[in-house]
Amino acid sequence: MTAQTNHLFAPLQLRALSLPNRIAVSSMCEYSSTDGFADDWHFVHLGSRAIGGAGLVMTEATAVSPEGRISPGDLGLWKNEHIAQLARITAFLHRHGSFAGIQLAHAGRKASMPLAWLEQTAVPLEDGGWQPVAPSAIPYGDGYAAPLALDRAGMDKIVADFIAAAHRAITAGFDIAEVHAAHGYLLHQFLSPLSNQRTDEYGGSFENRVRFPLEVIRAVRAAWPQHLPVFVRISATDWVEGGWNLDESVAFAKLLKNSAVDLIDVSTGGLHPAQKIPVGPGYQVPHAETIRREANIPTGAVGMITRPVQADQIIREGQADLVLLAREFLRDPYWPLHAAVELKQEISWPVQYARSAAGRVPARQPVTTPSA
Ligand SMILES: Cc1cc2nc3c(=O)[nH]c(=O)nc-3n(C[C@H](O)[C@H](O)[C@H](O)COP(=O)(O)O)c2cc1C
């Protein structure tokens, strides 16, 4: 844990990286890629949040293989040609004072769906869809394709895909890799007994269900530079009776800590259509707090964190080390600048905008990825 004074605008040291503040842009699929490529939408969307002062800007779920995409519009990093556009984005983020995080993802049985704003029925193979894979051949729900249960060769390929994508992300200039093991996507499907009904050493007991996610996460950790952090996003509970729960999340977080993971990004849900989520301001913060306390590992809190005082309190009271905002950043890309005014906190502005903050703030400095 950090010995720094805890508040929203205090730096956060993770390995050699010092995030300038505790505010991160949470991963948000934009459904705006063709063949996995980032384009000007991603450049402007992510870049404007760096101008807005986020210490960390996470990409959306970035597919490690074409069949790991949720939809045909997902961002991807399964070929070297994807690197250049992402490198342009990370360079811009760095120039404007933000570190860059990539969320590496595989959708598993929730793959081959249309763009989010279209009717949610699986895209058939003849219309360009693809065959989803999963721990067990159990579909997510109505409208979703039946997945094929993965065999060992399929699992080996997925581990290799995560490693290759991590290497490409390093080349593209990312500072942080986050493995997506939440929201009912492939790795979460292995964790939860509701979606994992395997009878081999990857299903059944807790030790068996965490085995494949740990293989992937440890492989990404080994591929990622030693001096840079790795995050894992989990769903701390399925919010369904008999599903993955907070106790298992704490036990998993302890294993992740022992696997040299630096921060658990704590979300919930997404695994089962029967979930009942008590949505409200900061509704997932207690999960981040419990995991932080019980597993003694830094956490990120996410979910309906919208007000500066609320976010500051989460950090001050030690409920989490980082706050991640998603929809609030869509409403206000400059949220950190506005939060600083409200909290009477000095924060640097981009030099280009300094006249609008005249006399109040220092000009922004670029950040550089620390070397080993
Ligand atoms: C448009 C949109 C796309 C999202 N895509 C992702 C994603 O790619 N990966 C992920 O882990 N979460 C994703 N989420 C979930 C958010 O990261 C976040 O956990 C959730 O929206 C709750 O935070 P909020 O209340 O601040 O919006 C998405 C949310 C939205 C609104």
PDB file of C-alpha atoms in Angstrom, residues 42-265:
ATOM      1  CA  HIS A  42     -10.716   6.529 -30.615  1.00  0.00           C
ATOM      2  CA  PHE A  43      -8.014   9.178 -30.951  1.00  0.00           C
ATOM      3  CA  VAL A  44     -10.402  12.020 -30.139  1.00  0.00           C
ATOM      4  CA  HIS A  45     -12.442  10.091 -27.576  1.00  0.00           C
ATOM      5  CA  LEU A  46      -9.442   8.905 -25.527  1.00  0.00           C
ATOM      6  CA  GLY A  47      -7.331  11.984 -26.247  1.00  0.00           C
ATOM      7  CA  SER A  48      -9.946  14.427 -24.980  1.00  0.00           C
ATOM      8  CA  ARG A  49     -10.060  12.629 -21.610  1.00  0.00           C
ATOM      9  CA  ALA A  50      -6.300  13.152 -21.321  1.00  0.00           C
ATOM     10  CA  ILE A  51      -6.792  16.848 -22.044  1.00  0.00           C
ATOM     11  CA  GLY A  52      -9.434  16.687 -19.292  1.00  0.00           C
ATOM     12  CA  GLY A  53      -6.831  15.605 -16.757  1.00  0.00           C
ATOM     13  CA  ALA A  54      -7.438  11.884 -16.121  1.00  0.00           C
ATOM     14  CA  GLY A  55      -4.299  10.343 -14.641  1.00  0.00           C
ATOM     15  CA  LEU A  56      -5.015   7.097 -16.450  1.00  0.00           C
ATOM     16  CA  VAL A  57      -6.959   6.513 -19.655  1.00  0.00           C
ATOM     17  CA  MET A  58      -8.022   2.908 -20.256  1.00  0.00           C
ATOM     18  CA  THR A  59      -8.902   1.678 -23.719  1.00  0.00           C
ATOM     19  CA  GLU A  60     -12.096  -0.229 -24.234  1.00  0.00           C
ATOM     20  CA  ALA A  61     -12.067  -4.044 -24.106  1.00  0.00           C
ATOM     21  CA  THR A  62      -9.474  -4.836 -26.768  1.00  0.00           C
ATOM     22  CA  ALA A  63      -9.890  -8.245 -28.344  1.00  0.00           C
ATOM     23  CA  VAL A  64      -6.871 -10.544 -28.400  1.00  0.00           C
ATOM     24  CA  SER A  65      -8.335 -12.462 -31.348  1.00  0.00           C
ATOM     25  CA  PRO A  66     -11.091 -11.817 -33.922  1.00  0.00           C
ATOM     26  CA  GLU A  67     -13.320 -14.458 -32.305  1.00  0.00           C
ATOM     27  CA  GLY A  68     -12.736 -12.817 -28.916  1.00  0.00           C
ATOM     28  CA  ARG A  69     -14.644  -9.703 -30.012  1.00  0.00           C
ATOM     29  CA  ILE A  70     -18.063  -8.933 -28.577  1.00  0.00           C
ATOM     30  CA  SER A  71     -19.070  -7.338 -31.875  1.00  0.00           C
ATOM     31  CA  PRO A  72     -17.581  -6.600 -35.301  1.00  0.00           C
ATOM     32  CA  GLY A  73     -16.956  -3.030 -34.064  1.00  0.00           C
ATOM     33  CA  ASP A  74     -14.598  -3.988 -31.222  1.00  0.00           C
ATOM     34  CA  LEU A  75     -11.078  -2.683 -30.918  1.00  0.00           C
ATOM     35  CA  GLY A  76      -8.467  -5.410 -31.404  1.00  0.00           C
ATOM     36  CA  LEU A  77      -4.784  -6.147 -31.048  1.00  0.00           C
ATOM     37  CA  TRP A  78      -4.462  -9.510 -32.790  1.00  0.00           C
ATOM     38  CA  LYS A  79      -2.144  -8.346 -35.568  1.00  0.00           C
ATOM     39  CA  ASN A  80       0.859  -6.084 -35.830  1.00  0.00           C
ATOM     40  CA  GLU A  81      -0.989  -3.760 -38.206  1.00  0.00           C
ATOM     41  CA  HIS A  82      -3.142  -2.635 -35.249  1.00  0.00           C
ATOM     42  CA  ILE A  83      -0.148  -1.170 -33.426  1.00  0.00           C
ATOM     43  CA  ALA A  84       0.437   2.077 -35.329  1.00  0.00           C
ATOM     44  CA  GLN A  85      -2.929   3.719 -34.653  1.00  0.00           C
ATOM     45  CA  LEU A  86      -2.764   2.776 -30.981  1.00  0.00           C
ATOM     46  CA  ALA A  87       0.788   4.133 -30.742  1.00  0.00           C
ATOM     47  CA  ARG A  88      -0.467   7.464 -32.078  1.00  0.00           C
ATOM     48  CA  ILE A  89      -3.047   7.518 -29.267  1.00  0.00           C
ATOM     49  CA  THR A  90      -0.650   6.576 -26.440  1.00  0.00           C
ATOM     50  CA  ALA A  91       1.825   9.227 -27.610  1.00  0.00           C
ATOM     51  CA  PHE A  92      -0.932  11.832 -27.448  1.00  0.00           C
ATOM     52  CA  LEU A  93      -2.047  10.689 -23.972  1.00  0.00           C
ATOM     53  CA  HIS A  94       1.532  10.897 -22.713  1.00  0.00           C
ATOM     54  CA  ARG A  95       2.030  14.326 -24.251  1.00  0.00           C
ATOM     55  CA  HIS A  96      -0.970  15.592 -22.317  1.00  0.00           C
ATOM     56  CA  GLY A  97      -0.081  14.153 -18.921  1.00  0.00           C
ATOM     57  CA  SER A  98      -1.973  10.823 -18.838  1.00  0.00           C
ATOM     58  CA  PHE A  99      -0.779   7.269 -18.673  1.00  0.00           C
ATOM     59  CA  ALA A 100      -2.258   4.738 -21.063  1.00  0.00           C
ATOM     60  CA  GLY A 101      -3.872   1.447 -20.082  1.00  0.00           C
ATOM     61  CA  ILE A 102      -5.026  -1.322 -22.390  1.00  0.00           C
ATOM     62  CA  GLN A 103      -7.797  -3.707 -21.405  1.00  0.00           C
ATOM     63  CA  LEU A 104      -7.033  -7.091 -22.969  1.00  0.00           C
ATOM     64  CA  ALA A 105     -10.188  -9.093 -23.505  1.00  0.00           C
ATOM     65  CA  HIS A 106     -11.874 -12.184 -24.865  1.00  0.00           C
ATOM     66  CA  ALA A 107     -15.683 -12.226 -24.955  1.00  0.00           C
ATOM     67  CA  GLY A 108     -16.132 -16.021 -24.823  1.00  0.00           C
ATOM     68  CA  ARG A 109     -19.814 -16.938 -25.102  1.00  0.00           C
ATOM     69  CA  LYS A 110     -20.853 -13.262 -25.321  1.00  0.00           C
ATOM     70  CA  ALA A 111     -19.112 -12.923 -28.699  1.00  0.00           C
ATOM     71  CA  SER A 112     -20.519 -12.388 -32.190  1.00  0.00           C
ATOM     72  CA  MET A 113     -23.162  -9.861 -31.159  1.00  0.00           C
ATOM     73  CA  PRO A 114     -24.227  -6.742 -33.092  1.00  0.00           C
ATOM     74  CA  LEU A 115     -23.090  -3.204 -32.221  1.00  0.00           C
ATOM     75  CA  ALA A 116     -24.592  -2.200 -28.848  1.00  0.00           C
ATOM     76  CA  TRP A 117     -27.181   0.188 -30.283  1.00  0.00           C
ATOM     77  CA  LEU A 118     -28.680  -2.481 -32.577  1.00  0.00           C
ATOM     78  CA  GLU A 119     -31.095  -5.223 -31.543  1.00  0.00           C
ATOM     79  CA  GLN A 120     -29.153  -7.763 -29.466  1.00  0.00           C
ATOM     80  CA  THR A 121     -29.452 -11.031 -31.382  1.00  0.00           C
ATOM     81  CA  ALA A 122     -26.312 -13.005 -32.252  1.00  0.00           C
ATOM     82  CA  VAL A 123     -24.899 -12.235 -35.696  1.00  0.00           C
ATOM     83  CA  PRO A 124     -25.306 -15.457 -37.744  1.00  0.00           C
ATOM     84  CA  LEU A 125     -22.238 -16.994 -39.396  1.00  0.00           C
ATOM     85  CA  GLU A 126     -23.644 -16.248 -42.877  1.00  0.00           C
ATOM     86  CA  ASP A 127     -23.853 -12.529 -41.983  1.00  0.00           C
ATOM     87  CA  GLY A 128     -20.244 -12.312 -40.837  1.00  0.00           C
ATOM     88  CA  GLY A 129     -20.688 -13.645 -37.303  1.00  0.00           C
ATOM     89  CA  TRP A 130     -18.379 -16.220 -35.760  1.00  0.00           C
ATOM     90  CA  GLN A 131     -18.546 -19.241 -33.471  1.00  0.00           C
ATOM     91  CA  PRO A 132     -18.222 -18.268 -29.775  1.00  0.00           C
ATOM     92  CA  VAL A 133     -16.230 -20.457 -27.383  1.00  0.00           C
ATOM     93  CA  ALA A 134     -16.640 -20.880 -23.622  1.00  0.00           C
ATOM     94  CA  PRO A 135     -15.687 -23.167 -20.733  1.00  0.00           C
ATOM     95  CA  SER A 136     -18.975 -25.066 -21.226  1.00  0.00           C
ATOM     96  CA  ALA A 137     -21.496 -25.194 -24.060  1.00  0.00           C
ATOM     97  CA  ILE A 138     -24.039 -23.049 -22.200  1.00  0.00           C
ATOM     98  CA  PRO A 139     -25.345 -19.924 -23.946  1.00  0.00           C
ATOM     99  CA  TYR A 140     -25.548 -16.652 -22.002  1.00  0.00           C
ATOM    100  CA  GLY A 141     -29.254 -16.256 -22.649  1.00  0.00           C
ATOM    101  CA  ASP A 142     -31.944 -15.641 -25.256  1.00  0.00           C
ATOM    102  CA  GLY A 143     -30.580 -14.237 -28.486  1.00  0.00           C
ATOM    103  CA  TYR A 144     -27.036 -15.440 -27.828  1.00  0.00           C
ATOM    104  CA  ALA A 145     -25.278 -18.144 -29.839  1.00  0.00           C
ATOM    105  CA  ALA A 146     -24.543 -21.546 -28.280  1.00  0.00           C
ATOM    106  CA  PRO A 147     -20.791 -21.614 -27.563  1.00  0.00           C
ATOM    107  CA  LEU A 148     -18.432 -24.512 -28.170  1.00  0.00           C
ATOM    108  CA  ALA A 149     -16.719 -25.848 -25.044  1.00  0.00           C
ATOM    109  CA  LEU A 150     -12.993 -25.147 -25.256  1.00  0.00           C
ATOM    110  CA  ASP A 151     -10.513 -27.999 -25.397  1.00  0.00           C
ATOM    111  CA  ARG A 152      -6.907 -27.723 -24.228  1.00  0.00           C
ATOM    112  CA  ALA A 153      -5.660 -26.693 -27.685  1.00  0.00           C
ATOM    113  CA  GLY A 154      -8.228 -23.901 -27.786  1.00  0.00           C
ATOM    114  CA  MET A 155      -7.192 -22.753 -24.318  1.00  0.00           C
ATOM    115  CA  ASP A 156      -3.504 -22.806 -25.292  1.00  0.00           C
ATOM    116  CA  LYS A 157      -4.285 -20.614 -28.281  1.00  0.00           C
ATOM    117  CA  ILE A 158      -6.092 -18.119 -26.045  1.00  0.00           C
ATOM    118  CA  VAL A 159      -3.119 -17.902 -23.661  1.00  0.00           C
ATOM    119  CA  ALA A 160      -0.841 -17.355 -26.661  1.00  0.00           C
ATOM    120  CA  ASP A 161      -3.214 -14.684 -28.032  1.00  0.00           C
ATOM    121  CA  PHE A 162      -3.134 -12.770 -24.720  1.00  0.00           C
ATOM    122  CA  ILE A 163       0.680 -12.934 -24.664  1.00  0.00           C
ATOM    123  CA  ALA A 164       1.002 -11.766 -28.272  1.00  0.00           C
ATOM    124  CA  ALA A 165      -1.476  -8.920 -27.693  1.00  0.00           C
ATOM    125  CA  ALA A 166       0.448  -7.867 -24.559  1.00  0.00           C
ATOM    126  CA  HIS A 167       3.682  -7.709 -26.572  1.00  0.00           C
ATOM    127  CA  ARG A 168       1.960  -5.578 -29.218  1.00  0.00           C
ATOM    128  CA  ALA A 169       0.563  -3.305 -26.492  1.00  0.00           C
ATOM    129  CA  ILE A 170       4.087  -2.720 -25.175  1.00  0.00           C
ATOM    130  CA  THR A 171       5.220  -1.777 -28.676  1.00  0.00           C
ATOM    131  CA  ALA A 172       2.216   0.552 -28.937  1.00  0.00           C
ATOM    132  CA  GLY A 173       3.424   2.419 -25.831  1.00  0.00           C
ATOM    133  CA  PHE A 174       0.932   1.308 -23.183  1.00  0.00           C
ATOM    134  CA  ASP A 175       1.972   1.661 -19.548  1.00  0.00           C
ATOM    135  CA  ILE A 176      -0.577  -0.621 -17.895  1.00  0.00           C
ATOM    136  CA  ALA A 177      -2.125  -3.906 -19.040  1.00  0.00           C
ATOM    137  CA  GLU A 178      -5.465  -4.860 -17.562  1.00  0.00           C
ATOM    138  CA  VAL A 179      -6.762  -8.396 -18.035  1.00  0.00           C
ATOM    139  CA  HIS A 180     -10.549  -8.361 -18.392  1.00  0.00           C
ATOM    140  CA  ALA A 181     -11.917 -11.094 -16.127  1.00  0.00           C
ATOM    141  CA  ALA A 182     -15.265  -9.400 -15.424  1.00  0.00           C
ATOM    142  CA  HIS A 183     -18.728  -8.756 -16.870  1.00  0.00           C
ATOM    143  CA  GLY A 184     -19.426 -12.307 -17.950  1.00  0.00           C
ATOM    144  CA  TYR A 185     -16.699 -12.481 -20.588  1.00  0.00           C
ATOM    145  CA  LEU A 186     -14.460 -15.515 -21.114  1.00  0.00           C
ATOM    146  CA  LEU A 187     -12.317 -15.479 -17.964  1.00  0.00           C
ATOM    147  CA  HIS A 188     -15.299 -14.650 -15.752  1.00  0.00           C
ATOM    148  CA  GLN A 189     -17.121 -17.557 -17.452  1.00  0.00           C
ATOM    149  CA  PHE A 190     -14.384 -19.846 -16.119  1.00  0.00           C
ATOM    150  CA  LEU A 191     -14.648 -18.355 -12.605  1.00  0.00           C
ATOM    151  CA  SER A 192     -18.392 -18.720 -12.155  1.00  0.00           C
ATOM    152  CA  PRO A 193     -19.979 -22.111 -11.465  1.00  0.00           C
ATOM    153  CA  LEU A 194     -23.054 -20.901 -13.371  1.00  0.00           C
ATOM    154  CA  SER A 195     -21.180 -20.778 -16.685  1.00  0.00           C
ATOM    155  CA  ASN A 196     -18.407 -23.286 -15.933  1.00  0.00           C
ATOM    156  CA  GLN A 197     -19.682 -26.823 -15.602  1.00  0.00           C
ATOM    157  CA  ARG A 198     -16.542 -28.575 -16.760  1.00  0.00           C
ATOM    158  CA  THR A 199     -15.637 -31.895 -15.227  1.00  0.00           C
ATOM    159  CA  ASP A 200     -11.893 -31.631 -15.917  1.00  0.00           C
ATOM    160  CA  GLU A 201      -9.300 -29.773 -13.793  1.00  0.00           C
ATOM    161  CA  TYR A 202     -10.739 -26.425 -14.999  1.00  0.00           C
ATOM    162  CA  GLY A 203     -14.216 -26.842 -13.474  1.00  0.00           C
ATOM    163  CA  GLY A 204     -15.879 -27.729 -10.206  1.00  0.00           C
ATOM    164  CA  SER A 205     -13.896 -26.560  -7.171  1.00  0.00           C
ATOM    165  CA  PHE A 206     -12.738 -22.969  -6.644  1.00  0.00           C
ATOM    166  CA  GLU A 207      -9.137 -24.080  -7.324  1.00  0.00           C
ATOM    167  CA  ASN A 208     -10.207 -25.587 -10.642  1.00  0.00           C
ATOM    168  CA  ARG A 209     -12.362 -22.639 -11.773  1.00  0.00           C
ATOM    169  CA  VAL A 210      -9.607 -20.074 -11.135  1.00  0.00           C
ATOM    170  CA  ARG A 211      -6.966 -22.224 -12.873  1.00  0.00           C
ATOM    171  CA  PHE A 212      -7.395 -20.971 -16.463  1.00  0.00           C
ATOM    172  CA  PRO A 213      -7.868 -17.277 -15.559  1.00  0.00           C
ATOM    173  CA  LEU A 214      -4.678 -17.549 -13.477  1.00  0.00           C
ATOM    174  CA  GLU A 215      -2.823 -19.130 -16.413  1.00  0.00           C
ATOM    175  CA  VAL A 216      -3.796 -16.192 -18.629  1.00  0.00           C
ATOM    176  CA  ILE A 217      -3.090 -13.522 -16.012  1.00  0.00           C
ATOM    177  CA  ARG A 218       0.294 -14.997 -15.050  1.00  0.00           C
ATOM    178  CA  ALA A 219       1.229 -15.212 -18.738  1.00  0.00           C
ATOM    179  CA  VAL A 220       0.352 -11.540 -19.262  1.00  0.00           C
ATOM    180  CA  ARG A 221       2.245 -10.593 -16.086  1.00  0.00           C
ATOM    181  CA  ALA A 222       5.302 -12.492 -17.362  1.00  0.00           C
ATOM    182  CA  ALA A 223       5.038 -10.795 -20.767  1.00  0.00           C
ATOM    183  CA  TRP A 224       4.575  -7.303 -19.329  1.00  0.00           C
ATOM    184  CA  PRO A 225       7.697  -5.325 -18.321  1.00  0.00           C
ATOM    185  CA  GLN A 226       8.674  -5.955 -14.703  1.00  0.00           C
ATOM    186  CA  HIS A 227       8.710  -2.254 -13.847  1.00  0.00           C
ATOM    187  CA  LEU A 228       5.162  -1.609 -15.136  1.00  0.00           C
ATOM    188  CA  PRO A 229       1.854  -2.541 -13.483  1.00  0.00           C
ATOM    189  CA  VAL A 230      -0.722  -5.153 -14.421  1.00  0.00           C
ATOM    190  CA  PHE A 231      -4.373  -4.785 -13.362  1.00  0.00           C
ATOM    191  CA  VAL A 232      -7.147  -7.371 -13.387  1.00  0.00           C
ATOM    192  CA  ARG A 233     -10.792  -6.359 -13.663  1.00  0.00           C
ATOM    193  CA  ILE A 234     -13.137  -8.747 -11.891  1.00  0.00           C
ATOM    194  CA  SER A 235     -16.832  -8.917 -11.158  1.00  0.00           C
ATOM    195  CA  ALA A 236     -16.784  -9.333  -7.382  1.00  0.00           C
ATOM    196  CA  THR A 237     -20.205 -11.009  -7.430  1.00  0.00           C
ATOM    197  CA  ASP A 238     -22.592 -12.406 -10.027  1.00  0.00           C
ATOM    198  CA  TRP A 239     -25.546 -11.065  -7.997  1.00  0.00           C
ATOM    199  CA  VAL A 240     -27.151 -14.479  -8.552  1.00  0.00           C
ATOM    200  CA  GLU A 241     -27.737 -17.208  -5.951  1.00  0.00           C
ATOM    201  CA  GLY A 242     -25.181 -19.983  -6.446  1.00  0.00           C
ATOM    202  CA  GLY A 243     -22.895 -17.782  -8.558  1.00  0.00           C
ATOM    203  CA  TRP A 244     -19.405 -16.331  -8.056  1.00  0.00           C
ATOM    204  CA  ASN A 245     -19.374 -14.254  -4.870  1.00  0.00           C
ATOM    205  CA  LEU A 246     -17.397 -11.784  -2.794  1.00  0.00           C
ATOM    206  CA  ASP A 247     -15.721 -14.456  -0.623  1.00  0.00           C
ATOM    207  CA  GLU A 248     -14.392 -16.164  -3.751  1.00  0.00           C
ATOM    208  CA  SER A 249     -13.295 -12.770  -5.089  1.00  0.00           C
ATOM    209  CA  VAL A 250     -11.260 -12.137  -1.938  1.00  0.00           C
ATOM    210  CA  ALA A 251      -9.637 -15.582  -2.243  1.00  0.00           C
ATOM    211  CA  PHE A 252      -8.959 -14.941  -5.941  1.00  0.00           C
ATOM    212  CA  ALA A 253      -7.504 -11.501  -5.177  1.00  0.00           C
ATOM    213  CA  LYS A 254      -5.039 -13.121  -2.755  1.00  0.00           C
ATOM    214  CA  LEU A 255      -3.908 -15.454  -5.551  1.00  0.00           C
ATOM    215  CA  LEU A 256      -3.604 -12.481  -7.892  1.00  0.00           C
ATOM    216  CA  LYS A 257      -1.500 -10.624  -5.360  1.00  0.00           C
ATOM    217  CA  ASN A 258       0.793 -13.651  -5.152  1.00  0.00           C
ATOM    218  CA  SER A 259       0.917 -13.615  -8.957  1.00  0.00           C
ATOM    219  CA  ALA A 260       2.366 -10.068  -8.855  1.00  0.00           C
ATOM    220  CA  VAL A 261      -0.816  -8.342 -10.013  1.00  0.00           C
ATOM    221  CA  ASP A 262      -0.714  -4.714  -8.898  1.00  0.00           C
ATOM    222  CA  LEU A 263      -4.356  -3.654  -8.650  1.00  0.00           C
ATOM    223  CA  ILE A 264      -7.798  -5.264  -8.770  1.00  0.00           C
ATOM    224  CA  ASP A 265     -10.319  -3.179 -10.686  1.00  0.00           C
TER     225      ASP A 265
END
